[in-house]
Amino acid sequence: MNLYSDLLRPCLFRFEPETAHHLALTGLRLTPAPILRAMFGAPAEKPVRLFGVTFPNPVGLAAGMDKNAEVLGAWEALGFGFVEAGTITARAQPGNDKPRCFRFPPQQALINRMGFNNPGAEAVARTLAELKSSGRWPKIPVGMNIGKSKVTALEDAPSDYAASFRQLLPFGDYFVINVSSPNTPGLRQLQDRDSLAAIVRTLKAIDSKKPLLVKIAPDLSDDAVKDMASLAESEKLDGLIATNTTLDHSSVPAGHDQTGGLSGAPLRSRSTEVLRILRAHTALPIIASGGVMSAESAREKLEAGASLVQIYTGFIYRGPGLIREIVGVWEVSKSV
Ligand SMILES: Cc1cc2nc3c(=O)[nH]c(=O)nc-3n(C[C@H](O)[C@H](O)[C@H](O)COP(=O)(O)O)c2cc1C
């Protein structure tokens, strides 16, 4: 019997996705780490060193699952090699109206339009400071994914990102500028060269040592992806995350579509294509995110030039066993 697919997933899938998400986070908060470790077993050690940070294994939890950094220790206990908190914005905001997350089990996909619901950078920084002083800070690297507050005008984006960056600076092992969520109006326009360069320069003026990455959309044209690689080089970014969710819903059956970003199996091939284009144009580290649902799809990312992978939808459908499966096939020598 598989604990996740035979027991936990059927229970969680009886609830609508956001309720299931809250139940899962509550379960993780209440279950002591040694019990989580005993339930799922530790993955092999496959350390990867990138931008001065050592990752005990290459499989990370993608942004959006632990938006408010509430259960960081649990992800380590489940076997993740790193976790990315967020997206966190400078201002507290409720996100879009519910329901705003939808499952598509036959397609092994999700659509979400959460809209960066979070209590704001100052509140998350308080949570993180408490965790630090409790002595229960996880031993795996923690990334901080920051986004623009909905009420902030696009032209004021640099100072909005800067406010979150300042608050969270002591806590992140690396930082991600999220300019690729489809659920904040206009956000993706910040992928435009000048806008993005202004954000990067503002953050680098505050701190030039923390590894800084940009997470990009799979819906950029191939030329725009090439431009992104060149911008990453010229602005001295430490890496890129490819990719966020897609607005291509062609895999969703007619009559069942929902507004939002699509993730999971149907995203895999475009996300890998974007990764290949980036790899052909830059030697910077790339974290692959998008449709990693199996060891085989993770290998595809590795072969295409990823240094690390992140999972979200695969974790929902496959559970913690997927981490071990991927770690098992990852060849460290192939990591950039
Ligand atoms: C419900 C949900 C919420 C998400 N929230 C965020 C977010 O806040 N910030 C972000 O950068 N990505 C967010 N993502 C995107 C994931 O981090 C990931 O990049 C994307 O889902 C593709 O990976 P996957 O196919 O493994 O899910 C979210 C995804 C889902 C399904």
Short mmCIF file of N, CA and C and ligand atoms in Angstrom, two decimals, residues 61-65 67 84 86-88 100-101 110-114 116-117 145 176 178 180-181 183 215 241-245 261-265 267-268 271 289-293 310-316, ligand 1:
data_model
loop_
_atom_site.label_atom_id
_atom_site.label_comp_id
_atom_site.label_asym_id
_atom_site.label_seq_id
_atom_site.Cartn_x
_atom_site.Cartn_y
_atom_site.Cartn_z
N LEU A 61 10.59 22.31 -3.34
CA LEU A 61 9.16 22.62 -3.36
C LEU A 61 9.00 23.98 -4.04
N ALA A 62 8.17 24.02 -5.10
CA ALA A 62 7.98 25.26 -5.86
C ALA A 62 7.19 26.28 -5.05
N ALA A 63 7.30 27.54 -5.44
CA ALA A 63 6.57 28.62 -4.76
C ALA A 63 5.07 28.41 -4.89
N GLY A 64 4.35 28.87 -3.87
CA GLY A 64 2.89 28.84 -3.91
C GLY A 64 2.29 27.83 -2.95
N MET A 65 3.09 26.85 -2.54
CA MET A 65 2.57 25.82 -1.61
C MET A 65 2.66 26.34 -0.18
N LYS A 67 3.13 29.62 0.93
CA LYS A 67 3.22 31.04 0.57
C LYS A 67 3.73 31.89 1.73
N GLU A 84 10.93 26.89 -1.56
CA GLU A 84 10.80 28.30 -1.94
C GLU A 84 9.50 28.84 -1.34
N GLY A 86 6.63 31.82 -0.52
CA GLY A 86 6.05 32.91 -1.31
C GLY A 86 5.07 32.38 -2.36
N THR A 87 4.62 33.25 -3.19
CA THR A 87 5.06 34.62 -3.41
C THR A 87 4.59 35.55 -2.28
N ILE A 88 5.52 36.38 -1.85
CA ILE A 88 5.26 37.35 -0.79
C ILE A 88 5.29 38.74 -1.44
N ARG A 100 -10.64 29.44 -6.38
CA ARG A 100 -9.56 29.98 -7.22
C ARG A 100 -8.48 28.95 -7.51
N CYS A 101 -8.80 27.69 -7.21
CA CYS A 101 -7.88 26.61 -7.57
C CYS A 101 -8.71 25.38 -7.97
N LEU A 110 -3.54 21.31 -12.74
CA LEU A 110 -4.27 22.24 -11.88
C LEU A 110 -4.40 23.55 -12.63
N ILE A 111 -5.45 24.31 -12.32
CA ILE A 111 -5.50 25.71 -12.74
C ILE A 111 -5.68 26.53 -11.47
N ASN A 112 -4.87 27.59 -11.32
CA ASN A 112 -5.08 28.46 -10.16
C ASN A 112 -5.08 29.92 -10.56
N ARG A 113 -5.86 30.68 -9.82
CA ARG A 113 -5.84 32.15 -9.95
C ARG A 113 -5.86 32.74 -8.54
N MET A 114 -4.91 32.25 -7.72
CA MET A 114 -4.88 32.65 -6.32
C MET A 114 -4.71 34.17 -6.18
N PHE A 116 -1.71 35.92 -5.41
CA PHE A 116 -0.75 36.34 -4.36
C PHE A 116 -1.45 36.68 -3.04
N ASN A 117 -2.32 35.80 -2.57
CA ASN A 117 -2.87 35.97 -1.23
C ASN A 117 -1.74 35.77 -0.22
N ASN A 145 10.47 34.00 -2.63
CA ASN A 145 9.91 34.44 -3.91
C ASN A 145 9.07 35.69 -3.67
N VAL A 176 13.91 35.23 -5.43
CA VAL A 176 13.35 35.09 -6.78
C VAL A 176 12.43 36.28 -7.05
N ASN A 178 9.53 37.35 -8.97
CA ASN A 178 8.45 36.71 -9.73
C ASN A 178 7.78 37.77 -10.60
N SER A 180 6.12 36.55 -13.41
CA SER A 180 5.53 35.62 -14.38
C SER A 180 4.21 35.03 -13.96
N SER A 181 3.64 35.46 -12.82
CA SER A 181 2.32 34.94 -12.47
C SER A 181 1.28 35.58 -13.40
N ASN A 183 -1.76 35.91 -12.65
CA ASN A 183 -2.94 36.26 -11.83
C ASN A 183 -2.88 37.63 -11.17
N LYS A 215 12.01 34.40 -12.17
CA LYS A 215 11.15 33.29 -12.61
C LYS A 215 10.32 33.77 -13.80
N ILE A 241 14.49 30.75 -13.15
CA ILE A 241 13.56 29.63 -12.90
C ILE A 241 12.63 29.54 -14.10
N ALA A 242 12.62 28.37 -14.73
CA ALA A 242 11.80 28.17 -15.93
C ALA A 242 10.93 26.92 -15.70
N THR A 243 9.65 27.07 -15.52
CA THR A 243 8.85 28.25 -15.73
C THR A 243 7.71 28.33 -14.70
N ASN A 244 6.96 29.39 -14.78
CA ASN A 244 5.72 29.53 -14.02
C ASN A 244 4.58 28.78 -14.78
N THR A 245 3.35 29.02 -14.40
CA THR A 245 2.19 28.36 -15.02
C THR A 245 1.90 28.99 -16.39
N GLY A 261 -3.69 30.20 -14.24
CA GLY A 261 -2.49 29.57 -14.78
C GLY A 261 -2.58 28.06 -14.66
N LEU A 262 -2.23 27.37 -15.72
CA LEU A 262 -2.30 25.92 -15.74
C LEU A 262 -0.92 25.33 -15.42
N SER A 263 -0.93 24.30 -14.58
CA SER A 263 0.32 23.64 -14.18
C SER A 263 0.16 22.13 -14.33
N GLY A 264 1.28 21.41 -14.18
CA GLY A 264 1.23 19.95 -14.25
C GLY A 264 1.59 19.41 -15.62
N ALA A 265 1.17 18.17 -15.87
CA ALA A 265 1.63 17.43 -17.06
C ALA A 265 1.54 18.21 -18.38
N LEU A 267 1.96 21.20 -19.03
CA LEU A 267 2.93 22.30 -19.08
C LEU A 267 4.34 21.80 -19.42
N ARG A 268 4.52 20.50 -19.24
CA ARG A 268 5.88 19.92 -19.29
C ARG A 268 6.65 20.30 -20.56
N SER A 271 7.55 24.05 -21.05
CA SER A 271 8.46 24.47 -20.00
C SER A 271 9.88 23.94 -20.29
N SER A 289 10.97 24.18 -13.44
CA SER A 289 9.67 24.04 -12.79
C SER A 289 8.63 23.97 -13.89
N GLY A 290 7.79 22.93 -13.84
CA GLY A 290 6.74 22.83 -14.86
C GLY A 290 6.59 21.42 -15.37
N GLY A 291 5.58 20.74 -14.84
CA GLY A 291 5.24 19.41 -15.34
C GLY A 291 6.19 18.31 -14.92
N VAL A 292 6.89 18.49 -13.82
CA VAL A 292 7.72 17.38 -13.31
C VAL A 292 6.80 16.49 -12.47
N MET A 293 6.38 15.38 -13.08
CA MET A 293 5.38 14.51 -12.46
C MET A 293 5.94 13.11 -12.23
N GLN A 310 11.96 21.86 -9.37
CA GLN A 310 10.95 22.12 -8.34
C GLN A 310 9.65 21.42 -8.74
N ILE A 311 8.91 21.00 -7.73
CA ILE A 311 7.62 20.37 -8.01
C ILE A 311 6.51 21.06 -7.21
N TYR A 312 5.36 21.15 -7.83
CA TYR A 312 4.15 21.60 -7.14
C TYR A 312 3.02 20.61 -7.49
N THR A 313 2.56 20.66 -8.73
CA THR A 313 1.42 19.82 -9.12
C THR A 313 1.77 18.34 -8.98
N GLY A 314 3.00 17.97 -9.32
CA GLY A 314 3.43 16.57 -9.16
C GLY A 314 3.35 16.13 -7.71
N PHE A 315 3.64 17.06 -6.81
CA PHE A 315 3.57 16.74 -5.38
C PHE A 315 2.12 16.51 -4.95
N ILE A 316 1.20 17.29 -5.52
CA ILE A 316 -0.23 17.12 -5.19
C ILE A 316 -0.71 15.74 -5.66
C1 LIG B 1 -2.06 26.60 -6.54
C2 LIG B 1 -0.78 27.16 -7.08
C3 LIG B 1 -0.25 28.35 -6.56
C4 LIG B 1 0.95 28.86 -7.06
N1 LIG B 1 1.44 30.02 -6.52
C5 LIG B 1 2.63 30.51 -6.97
C6 LIG B 1 3.20 31.67 -6.41
O1 LIG B 1 2.67 32.25 -5.46
N2 LIG B 1 4.37 32.11 -6.92
C7 LIG B 1 5.03 31.48 -7.94
O2 LIG B 1 6.11 31.93 -8.35
N3 LIG B 1 4.52 30.36 -8.49
C8 LIG B 1 3.34 29.87 -8.03
N4 LIG B 1 2.83 28.73 -8.59
C9 LIG B 1 3.56 28.11 -9.72
C10 LIG B 1 4.46 26.98 -9.24
O3 LIG B 1 5.46 27.45 -8.37
C11 LIG B 1 5.11 26.27 -10.44
O4 LIG B 1 6.05 27.15 -11.03
C12 LIG B 1 4.12 25.85 -11.50
O5 LIG B 1 2.96 25.31 -10.90
C13 LIG B 1 4.70 24.81 -12.46
O6 LIG B 1 5.15 23.69 -11.78
P1 LIG B 1 4.27 22.32 -11.64
O7 LIG B 1 3.86 21.91 -13.00
O8 LIG B 1 5.21 21.38 -10.93
O9 LIG B 1 3.11 22.68 -10.78
C14 LIG B 1 1.63 28.20 -8.11
C15 LIG B 1 1.10 27.01 -8.63
C16 LIG B 1 -0.07 26.49 -8.13
C17 LIG B 1 -0.61 25.21 -8.72
#
